[in-house]
mmCIF file of C-alpha atoms and ligand atoms in Angstrom:
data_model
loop_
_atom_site.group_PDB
_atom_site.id
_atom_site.type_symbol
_atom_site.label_atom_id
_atom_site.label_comp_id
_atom_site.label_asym_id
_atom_site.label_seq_id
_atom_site.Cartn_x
_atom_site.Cartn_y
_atom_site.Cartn_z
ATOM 1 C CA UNK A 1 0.000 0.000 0.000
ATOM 2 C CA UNK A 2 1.461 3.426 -1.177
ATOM 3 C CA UNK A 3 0.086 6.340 0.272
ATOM 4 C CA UNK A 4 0.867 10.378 -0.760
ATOM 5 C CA UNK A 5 2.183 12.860 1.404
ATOM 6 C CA UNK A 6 1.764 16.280 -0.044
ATOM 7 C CA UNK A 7 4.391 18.822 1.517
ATOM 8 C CA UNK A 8 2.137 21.789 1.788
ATOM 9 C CA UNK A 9 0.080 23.785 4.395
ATOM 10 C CA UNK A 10 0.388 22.134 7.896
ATOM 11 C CA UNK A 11 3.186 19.333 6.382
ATOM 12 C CA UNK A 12 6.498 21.152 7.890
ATOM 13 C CA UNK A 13 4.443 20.985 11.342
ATOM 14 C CA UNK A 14 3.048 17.720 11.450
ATOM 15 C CA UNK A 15 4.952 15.618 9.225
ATOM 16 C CA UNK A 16 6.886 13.862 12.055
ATOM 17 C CA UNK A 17 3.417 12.454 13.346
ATOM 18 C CA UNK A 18 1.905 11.862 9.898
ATOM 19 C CA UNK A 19 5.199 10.360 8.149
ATOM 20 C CA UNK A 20 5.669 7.889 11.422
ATOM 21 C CA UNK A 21 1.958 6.744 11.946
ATOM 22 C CA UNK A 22 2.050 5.750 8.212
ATOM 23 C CA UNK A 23 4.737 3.829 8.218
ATOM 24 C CA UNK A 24 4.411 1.811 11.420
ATOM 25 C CA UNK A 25 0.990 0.822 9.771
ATOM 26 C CA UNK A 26 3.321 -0.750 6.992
ATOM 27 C CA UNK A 27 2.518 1.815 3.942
ATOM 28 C CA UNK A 28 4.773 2.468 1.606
ATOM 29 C CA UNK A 29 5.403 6.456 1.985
ATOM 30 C CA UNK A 30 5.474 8.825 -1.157
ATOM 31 C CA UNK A 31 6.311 12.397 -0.391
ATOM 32 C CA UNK A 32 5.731 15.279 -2.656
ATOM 33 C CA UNK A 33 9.226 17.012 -3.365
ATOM 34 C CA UNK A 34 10.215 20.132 -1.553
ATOM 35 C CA UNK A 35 8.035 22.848 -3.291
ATOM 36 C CA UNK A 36 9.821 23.892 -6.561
ATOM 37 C CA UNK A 37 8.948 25.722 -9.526
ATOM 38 C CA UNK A 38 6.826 22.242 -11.271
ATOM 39 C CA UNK A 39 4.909 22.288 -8.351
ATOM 40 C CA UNK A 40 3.930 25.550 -8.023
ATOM 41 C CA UNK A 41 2.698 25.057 -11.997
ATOM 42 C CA UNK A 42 0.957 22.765 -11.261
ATOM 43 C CA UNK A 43 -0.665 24.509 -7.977
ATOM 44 C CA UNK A 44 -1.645 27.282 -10.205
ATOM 45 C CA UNK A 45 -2.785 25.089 -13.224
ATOM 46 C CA UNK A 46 -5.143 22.717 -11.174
ATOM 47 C CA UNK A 47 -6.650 24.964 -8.526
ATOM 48 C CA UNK A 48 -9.073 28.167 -8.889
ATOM 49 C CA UNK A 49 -7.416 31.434 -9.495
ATOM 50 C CA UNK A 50 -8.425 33.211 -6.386
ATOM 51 C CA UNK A 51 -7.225 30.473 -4.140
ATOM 52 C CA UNK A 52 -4.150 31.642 -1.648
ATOM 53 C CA UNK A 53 -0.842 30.990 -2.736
ATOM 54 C CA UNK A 54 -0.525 28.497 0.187
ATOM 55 C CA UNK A 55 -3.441 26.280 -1.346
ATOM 56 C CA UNK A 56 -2.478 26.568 -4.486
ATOM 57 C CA UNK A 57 0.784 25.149 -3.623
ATOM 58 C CA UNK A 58 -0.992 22.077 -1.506
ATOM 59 C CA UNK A 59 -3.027 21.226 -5.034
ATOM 60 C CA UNK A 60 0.288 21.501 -6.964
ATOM 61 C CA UNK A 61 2.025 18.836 -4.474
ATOM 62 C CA UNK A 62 -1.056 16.603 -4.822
ATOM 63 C CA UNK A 63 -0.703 16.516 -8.292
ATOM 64 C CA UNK A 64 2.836 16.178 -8.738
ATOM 65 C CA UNK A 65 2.047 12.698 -6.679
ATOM 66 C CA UNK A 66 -1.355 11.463 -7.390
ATOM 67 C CA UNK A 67 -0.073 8.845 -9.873
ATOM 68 C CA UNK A 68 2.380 7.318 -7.598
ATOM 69 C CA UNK A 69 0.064 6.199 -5.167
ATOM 70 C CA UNK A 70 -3.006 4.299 -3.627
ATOM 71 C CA UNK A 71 -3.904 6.656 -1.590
ATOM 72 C CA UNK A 72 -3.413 10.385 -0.687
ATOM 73 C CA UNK A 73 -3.540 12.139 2.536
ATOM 74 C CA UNK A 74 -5.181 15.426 2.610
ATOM 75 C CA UNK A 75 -5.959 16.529 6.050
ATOM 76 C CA UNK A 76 -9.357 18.328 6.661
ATOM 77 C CA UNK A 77 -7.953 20.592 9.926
ATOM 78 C CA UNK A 78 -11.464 21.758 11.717
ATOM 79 C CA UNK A 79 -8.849 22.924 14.267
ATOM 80 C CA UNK A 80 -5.647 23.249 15.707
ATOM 81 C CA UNK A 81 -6.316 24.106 19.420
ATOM 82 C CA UNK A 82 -9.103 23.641 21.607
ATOM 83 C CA UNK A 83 -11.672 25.825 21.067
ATOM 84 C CA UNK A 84 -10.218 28.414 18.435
ATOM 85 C CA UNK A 85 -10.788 28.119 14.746
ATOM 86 C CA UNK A 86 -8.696 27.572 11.685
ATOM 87 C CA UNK A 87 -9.184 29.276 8.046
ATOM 88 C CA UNK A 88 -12.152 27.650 6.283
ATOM 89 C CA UNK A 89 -9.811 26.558 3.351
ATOM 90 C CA UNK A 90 -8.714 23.750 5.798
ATOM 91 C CA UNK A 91 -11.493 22.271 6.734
ATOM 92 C CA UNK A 92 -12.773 22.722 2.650
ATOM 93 C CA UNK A 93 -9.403 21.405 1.584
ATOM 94 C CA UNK A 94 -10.128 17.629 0.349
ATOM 95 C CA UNK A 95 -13.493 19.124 -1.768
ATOM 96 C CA UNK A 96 -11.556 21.737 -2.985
ATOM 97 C CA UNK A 97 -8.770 19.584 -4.364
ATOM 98 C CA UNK A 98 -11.300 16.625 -5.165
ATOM 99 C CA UNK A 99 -13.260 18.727 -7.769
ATOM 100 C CA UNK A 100 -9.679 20.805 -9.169
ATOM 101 C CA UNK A 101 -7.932 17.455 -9.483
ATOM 102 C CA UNK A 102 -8.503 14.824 -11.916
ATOM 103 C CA UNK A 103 -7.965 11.211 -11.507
ATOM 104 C CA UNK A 104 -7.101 10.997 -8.093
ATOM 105 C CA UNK A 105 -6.461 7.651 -6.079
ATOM 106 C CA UNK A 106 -8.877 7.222 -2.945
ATOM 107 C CA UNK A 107 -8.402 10.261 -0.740
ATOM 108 C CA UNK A 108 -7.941 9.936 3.387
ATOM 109 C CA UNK A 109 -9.769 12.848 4.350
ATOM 110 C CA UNK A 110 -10.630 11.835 8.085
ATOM 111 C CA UNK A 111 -11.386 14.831 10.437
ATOM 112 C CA UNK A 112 -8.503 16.423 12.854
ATOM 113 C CA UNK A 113 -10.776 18.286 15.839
ATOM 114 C CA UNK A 114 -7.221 19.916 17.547
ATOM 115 C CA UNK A 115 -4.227 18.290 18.605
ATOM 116 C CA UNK A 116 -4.432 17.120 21.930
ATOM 117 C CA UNK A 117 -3.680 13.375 22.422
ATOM 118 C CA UNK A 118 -7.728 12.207 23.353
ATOM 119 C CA UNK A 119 -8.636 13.792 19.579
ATOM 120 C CA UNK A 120 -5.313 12.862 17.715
ATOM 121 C CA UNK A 121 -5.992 9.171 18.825
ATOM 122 C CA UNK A 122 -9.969 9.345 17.386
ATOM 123 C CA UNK A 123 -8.396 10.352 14.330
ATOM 124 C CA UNK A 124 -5.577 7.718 14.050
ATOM 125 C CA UNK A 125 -7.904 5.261 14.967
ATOM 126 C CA UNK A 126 -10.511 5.870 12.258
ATOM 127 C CA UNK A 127 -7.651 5.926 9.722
ATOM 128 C CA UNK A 128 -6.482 2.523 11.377
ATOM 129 C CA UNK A 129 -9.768 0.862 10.610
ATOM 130 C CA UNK A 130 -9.947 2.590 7.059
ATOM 131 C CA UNK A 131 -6.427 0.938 6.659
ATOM 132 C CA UNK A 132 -8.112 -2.472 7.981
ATOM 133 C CA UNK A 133 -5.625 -2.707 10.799
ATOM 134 C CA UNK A 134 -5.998 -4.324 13.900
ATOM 135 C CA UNK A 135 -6.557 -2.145 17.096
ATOM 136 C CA UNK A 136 -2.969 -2.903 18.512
ATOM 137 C CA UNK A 137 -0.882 -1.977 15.570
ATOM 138 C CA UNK A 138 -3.000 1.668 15.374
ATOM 139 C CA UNK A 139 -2.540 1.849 19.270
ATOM 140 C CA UNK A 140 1.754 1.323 18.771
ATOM 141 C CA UNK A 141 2.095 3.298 15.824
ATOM 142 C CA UNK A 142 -0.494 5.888 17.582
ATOM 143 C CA UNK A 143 1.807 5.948 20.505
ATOM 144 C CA UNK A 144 5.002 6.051 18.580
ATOM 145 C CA UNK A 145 4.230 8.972 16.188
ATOM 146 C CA UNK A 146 2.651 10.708 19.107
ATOM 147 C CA UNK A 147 6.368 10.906 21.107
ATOM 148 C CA UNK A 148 8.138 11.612 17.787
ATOM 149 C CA UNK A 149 6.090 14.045 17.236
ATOM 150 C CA UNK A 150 5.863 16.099 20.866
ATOM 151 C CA UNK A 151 10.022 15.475 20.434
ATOM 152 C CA UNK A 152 9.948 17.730 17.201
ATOM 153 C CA UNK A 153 9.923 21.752 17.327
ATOM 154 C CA UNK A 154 9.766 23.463 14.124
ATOM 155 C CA UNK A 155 10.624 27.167 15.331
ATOM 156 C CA UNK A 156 13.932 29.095 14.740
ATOM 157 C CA UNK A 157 15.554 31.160 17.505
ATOM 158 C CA UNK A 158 19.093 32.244 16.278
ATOM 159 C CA UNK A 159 21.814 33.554 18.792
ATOM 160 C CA UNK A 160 24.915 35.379 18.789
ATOM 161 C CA UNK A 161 23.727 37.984 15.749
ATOM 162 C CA UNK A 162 24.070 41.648 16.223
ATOM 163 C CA UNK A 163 20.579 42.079 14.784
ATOM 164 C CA UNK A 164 17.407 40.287 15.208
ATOM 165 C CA UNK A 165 14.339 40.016 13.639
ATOM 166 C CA UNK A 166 10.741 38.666 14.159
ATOM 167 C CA UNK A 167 9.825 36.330 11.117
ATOM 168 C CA UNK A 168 6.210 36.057 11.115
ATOM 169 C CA UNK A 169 3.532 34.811 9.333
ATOM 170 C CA UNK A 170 1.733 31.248 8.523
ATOM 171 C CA UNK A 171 3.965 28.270 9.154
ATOM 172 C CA UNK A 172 3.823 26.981 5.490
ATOM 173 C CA UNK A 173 5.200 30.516 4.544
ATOM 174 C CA UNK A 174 7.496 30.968 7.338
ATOM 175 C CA UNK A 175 9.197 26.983 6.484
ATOM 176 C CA UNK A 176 8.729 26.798 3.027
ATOM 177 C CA UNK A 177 11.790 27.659 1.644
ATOM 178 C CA UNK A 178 10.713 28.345 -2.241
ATOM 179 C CA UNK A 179 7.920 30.284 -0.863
ATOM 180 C CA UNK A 180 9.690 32.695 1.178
ATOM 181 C CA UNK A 181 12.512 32.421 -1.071
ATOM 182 C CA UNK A 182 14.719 31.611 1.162
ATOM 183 C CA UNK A 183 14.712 34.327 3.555
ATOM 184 C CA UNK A 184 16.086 32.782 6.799
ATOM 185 C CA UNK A 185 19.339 31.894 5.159
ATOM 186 C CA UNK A 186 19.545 35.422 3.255
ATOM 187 C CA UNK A 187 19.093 37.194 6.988
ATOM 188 C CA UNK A 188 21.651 35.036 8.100
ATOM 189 C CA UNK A 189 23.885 35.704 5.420
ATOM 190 C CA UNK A 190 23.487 39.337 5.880
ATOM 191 C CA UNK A 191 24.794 38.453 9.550
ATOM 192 C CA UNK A 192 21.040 38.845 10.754
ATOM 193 C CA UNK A 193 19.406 36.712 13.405
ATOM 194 C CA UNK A 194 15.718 35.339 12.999
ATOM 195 C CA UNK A 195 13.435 34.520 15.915
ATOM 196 C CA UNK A 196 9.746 32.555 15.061
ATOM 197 C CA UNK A 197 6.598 31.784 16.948
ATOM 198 C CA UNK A 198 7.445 28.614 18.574
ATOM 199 C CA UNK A 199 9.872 29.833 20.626
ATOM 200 C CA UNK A 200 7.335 32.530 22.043
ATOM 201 C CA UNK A 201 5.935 30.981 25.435
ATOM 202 C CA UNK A 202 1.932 30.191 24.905
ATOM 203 C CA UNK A 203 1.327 32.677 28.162
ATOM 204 C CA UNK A 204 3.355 35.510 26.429
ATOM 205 C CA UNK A 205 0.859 35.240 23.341
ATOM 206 C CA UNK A 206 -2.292 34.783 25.049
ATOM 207 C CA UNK A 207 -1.665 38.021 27.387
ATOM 208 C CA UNK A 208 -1.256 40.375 23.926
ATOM 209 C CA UNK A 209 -4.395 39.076 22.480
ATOM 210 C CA UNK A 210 -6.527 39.161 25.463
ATOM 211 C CA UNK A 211 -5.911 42.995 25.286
ATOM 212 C CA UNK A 212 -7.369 43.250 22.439
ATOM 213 C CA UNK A 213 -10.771 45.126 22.817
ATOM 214 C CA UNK A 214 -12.144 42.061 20.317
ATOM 215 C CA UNK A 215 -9.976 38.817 20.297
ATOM 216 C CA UNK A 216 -9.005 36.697 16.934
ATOM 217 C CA UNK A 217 -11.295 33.310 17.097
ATOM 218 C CA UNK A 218 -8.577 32.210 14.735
ATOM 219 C CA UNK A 219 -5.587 30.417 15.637
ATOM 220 C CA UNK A 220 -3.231 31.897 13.006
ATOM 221 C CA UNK A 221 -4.610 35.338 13.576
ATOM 222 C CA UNK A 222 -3.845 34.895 17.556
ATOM 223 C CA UNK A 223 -0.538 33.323 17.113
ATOM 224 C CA UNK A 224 0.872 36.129 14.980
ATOM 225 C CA UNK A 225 -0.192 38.871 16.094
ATOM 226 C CA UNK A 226 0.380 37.900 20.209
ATOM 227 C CA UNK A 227 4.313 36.736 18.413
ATOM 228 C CA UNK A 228 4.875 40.225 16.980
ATOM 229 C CA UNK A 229 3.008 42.496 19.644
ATOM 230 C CA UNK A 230 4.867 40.658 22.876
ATOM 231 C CA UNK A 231 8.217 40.455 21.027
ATOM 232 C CA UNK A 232 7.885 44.279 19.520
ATOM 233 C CA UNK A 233 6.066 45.719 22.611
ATOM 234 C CA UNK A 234 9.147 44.111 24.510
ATOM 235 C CA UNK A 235 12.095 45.409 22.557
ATOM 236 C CA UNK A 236 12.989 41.674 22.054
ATOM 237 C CA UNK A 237 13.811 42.199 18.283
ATOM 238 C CA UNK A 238 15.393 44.586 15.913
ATOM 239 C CA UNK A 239 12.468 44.544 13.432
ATOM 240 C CA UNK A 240 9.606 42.540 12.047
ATOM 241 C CA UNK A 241 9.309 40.799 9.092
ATOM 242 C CA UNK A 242 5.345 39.726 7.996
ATOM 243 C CA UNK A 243 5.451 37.130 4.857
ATOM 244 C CA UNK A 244 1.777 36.970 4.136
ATOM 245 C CA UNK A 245 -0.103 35.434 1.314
ATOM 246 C CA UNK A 246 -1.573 37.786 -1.238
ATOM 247 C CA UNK A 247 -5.577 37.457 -0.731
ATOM 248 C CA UNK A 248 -5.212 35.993 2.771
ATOM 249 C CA UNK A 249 -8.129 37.471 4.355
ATOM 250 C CA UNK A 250 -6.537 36.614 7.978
ATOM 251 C CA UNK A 251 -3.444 38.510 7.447
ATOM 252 C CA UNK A 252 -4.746 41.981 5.919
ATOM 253 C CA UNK A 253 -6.209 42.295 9.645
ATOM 254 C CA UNK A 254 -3.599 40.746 11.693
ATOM 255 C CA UNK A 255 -1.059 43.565 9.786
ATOM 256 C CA UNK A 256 -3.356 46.407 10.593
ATOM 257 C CA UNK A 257 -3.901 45.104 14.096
ATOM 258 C CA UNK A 258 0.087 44.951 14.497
ATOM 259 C CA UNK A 259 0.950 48.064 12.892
ATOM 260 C CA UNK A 260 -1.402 49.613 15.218
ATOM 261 C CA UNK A 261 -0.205 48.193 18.525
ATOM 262 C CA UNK A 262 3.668 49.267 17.738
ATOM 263 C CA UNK A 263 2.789 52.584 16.269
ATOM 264 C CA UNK A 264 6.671 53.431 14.980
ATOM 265 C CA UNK A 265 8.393 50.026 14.913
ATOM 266 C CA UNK A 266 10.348 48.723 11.983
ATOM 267 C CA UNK A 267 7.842 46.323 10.282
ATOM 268 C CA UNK A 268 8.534 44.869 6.611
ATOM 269 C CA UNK A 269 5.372 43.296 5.073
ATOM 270 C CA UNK A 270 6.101 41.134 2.231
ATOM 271 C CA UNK A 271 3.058 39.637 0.186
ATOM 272 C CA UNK A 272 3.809 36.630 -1.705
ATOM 273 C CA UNK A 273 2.267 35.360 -4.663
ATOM 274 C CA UNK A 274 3.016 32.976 -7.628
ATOM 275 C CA UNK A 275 4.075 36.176 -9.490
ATOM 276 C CA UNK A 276 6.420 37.595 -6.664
ATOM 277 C CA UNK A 277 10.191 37.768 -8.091
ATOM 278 C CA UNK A 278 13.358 37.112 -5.913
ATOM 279 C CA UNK A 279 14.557 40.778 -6.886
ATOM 280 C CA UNK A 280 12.492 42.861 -6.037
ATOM 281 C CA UNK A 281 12.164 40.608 -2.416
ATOM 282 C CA UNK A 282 15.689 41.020 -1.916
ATOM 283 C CA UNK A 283 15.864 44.594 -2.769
ATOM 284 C CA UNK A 284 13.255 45.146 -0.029
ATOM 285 C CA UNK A 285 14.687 42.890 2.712
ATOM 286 C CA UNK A 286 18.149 44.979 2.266
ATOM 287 C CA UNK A 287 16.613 48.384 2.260
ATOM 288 C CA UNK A 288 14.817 46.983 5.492
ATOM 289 C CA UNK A 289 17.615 45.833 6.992
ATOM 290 C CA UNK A 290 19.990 48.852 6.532
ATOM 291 C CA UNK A 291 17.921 51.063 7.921
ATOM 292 C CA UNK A 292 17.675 48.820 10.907
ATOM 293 C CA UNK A 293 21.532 48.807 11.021
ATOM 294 C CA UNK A 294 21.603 52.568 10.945
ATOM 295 C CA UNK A 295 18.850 52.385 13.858
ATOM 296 C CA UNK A 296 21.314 50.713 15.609
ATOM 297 C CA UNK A 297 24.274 51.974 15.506
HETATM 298 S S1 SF4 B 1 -5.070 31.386 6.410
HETATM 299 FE FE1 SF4 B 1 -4.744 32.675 4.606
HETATM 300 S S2 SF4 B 1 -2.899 31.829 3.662
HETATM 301 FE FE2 SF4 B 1 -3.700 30.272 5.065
HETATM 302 S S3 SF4 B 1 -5.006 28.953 3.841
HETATM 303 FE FE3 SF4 B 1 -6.314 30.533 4.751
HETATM 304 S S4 SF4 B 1 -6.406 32.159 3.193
HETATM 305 FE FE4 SF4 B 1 -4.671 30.840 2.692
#
């Protein structure tokens, strides 16, 4: 049994559990390549015009794999932590790509309701019966991914750099390296220091956003802007750096919301779409970033 791993969206999060829990159920795993200019042709050819750039990608990495396999994974997030919501495109995703995407091979589509163990388990178990394995095997491999998984931490926290900056945004723009073009190893180059999310304590977050006169339901929208307002609010970086899709309705708020909580801090919004060129992103990050260095000094 060969099943498809596209490496968009939530992939560079959860692909520890997913890739694991797969495997230990003895399926053959086939994973999309790192996103690449095919793919993104393919995003763009398959899926409707005024998707995201993000889904667009996700549709291009299902197609460059949909032949390869017997079955593809498309997760249908309804949410990522208790009681918050997640854009709508998630929980749409497997209709979206089922009626863009000829031809495909059976589609695992179960629900994910969060990530705590007691709903991550529902969900590995329904796959497990899907999969016609027996209760133990889905309880092991359950178990298994589930400690790979809580070992892994995404996030980026450089030291040692004269100058640091906030990178934030959606983790499929912030790890996606074609997407962003690269942009943690350019700061880095440029002797520049990058700090994400993850490495933002939970507490630290949920204190910005609960001044807010009318909190974000959404658990993008809260992560981001709680990041940028407790790290800029608390002098802990140089500047911030936004990388937002182009027609993301959840970022053209959280950017207002952020501008307006830091008044005159550096912030650099970069909107990225399947037209964006590397140029004229590096010609902005530079500009950015010298005038931070004359801030400094
Ligand atoms: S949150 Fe924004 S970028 Fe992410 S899938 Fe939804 S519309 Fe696209």
């Amino acid at each position: 049994m060969k099943i498809g791993i596209p490496k968009g969206l939530l992939y560079c999060k959860y692909y520890p559990f997913v890739n694991n829990f797969f495997s230990e159920l003895g399926a053959e795993i086939i994973t999309s390549e790192d996103t690449n200019r095919e793919i993104l042709d393919l995003g763009v050819k398959f899926s409707v015009d005024d998707a995201c750039l993000p889904v667009k990608i996700f549709h291009g990495h299902v197609a460059s794999i949909k032949d390869k396999c017997d079955f593809i994974f498309i997760p249908r997030f309804m949410e990522v932590d208790k009681g918050q919501s997640i854009c709508p495109k998630f929980c749409g995703l497997p209709e979206m790509v089922k009626n863009s995407i000829p031809e495909l091979p059976q589609i695992i589509t179960e629900p994910i309701y969060g990530l705590n163990d007691k709903k991550l388990w529902e969900f590995s178990r329904k796959i497990g019966k899907r999969l016609k394995k027996d209760r133990k095997s889905i309880e092991k491999a359950f178990i298994d991914s589930l400690a790979i998984q809580k070992k892994f931490n995404v996030g980026k926290y450089d030291k040692n750099y004269k100058l640091k900056i906030a990178l934030v945004g959606h983790p499929y723009n912030i790890y996606d390296n074609f997407t962003n073009m690269d942009i943690i190893k350019k700061l880095n180059k440029m002797n520049i220091g990058v700090v994400t999310e993850e490495y933002v304590e939970k507490e630290s977050i949920d204190e910005e956003v609960n001044k807010l006169f009318k909190r974000p339901f959404w658990t993008f929208a809260r992560n981001s802007y709680g990041f940028a307002a407790h790290v800029g609010e608390h002098k802990k970086v140089d500047g911030i750096i936004y990388i937002s899709s182009f027609a993301c309705g959840i970022d053209s708020v959280v950017i207002e919301l952020i501008k307006d909580k830091l008044n005159n801090f550096p912030i650099l919004v970069l909107k990225v779409d399947e037209q964006t060129g590397e140029a004229g992103v590096e010609t902005r990050i530079e500009a950015f970033t010298d005038m931070l260095e004359r801030r400094c000094s």
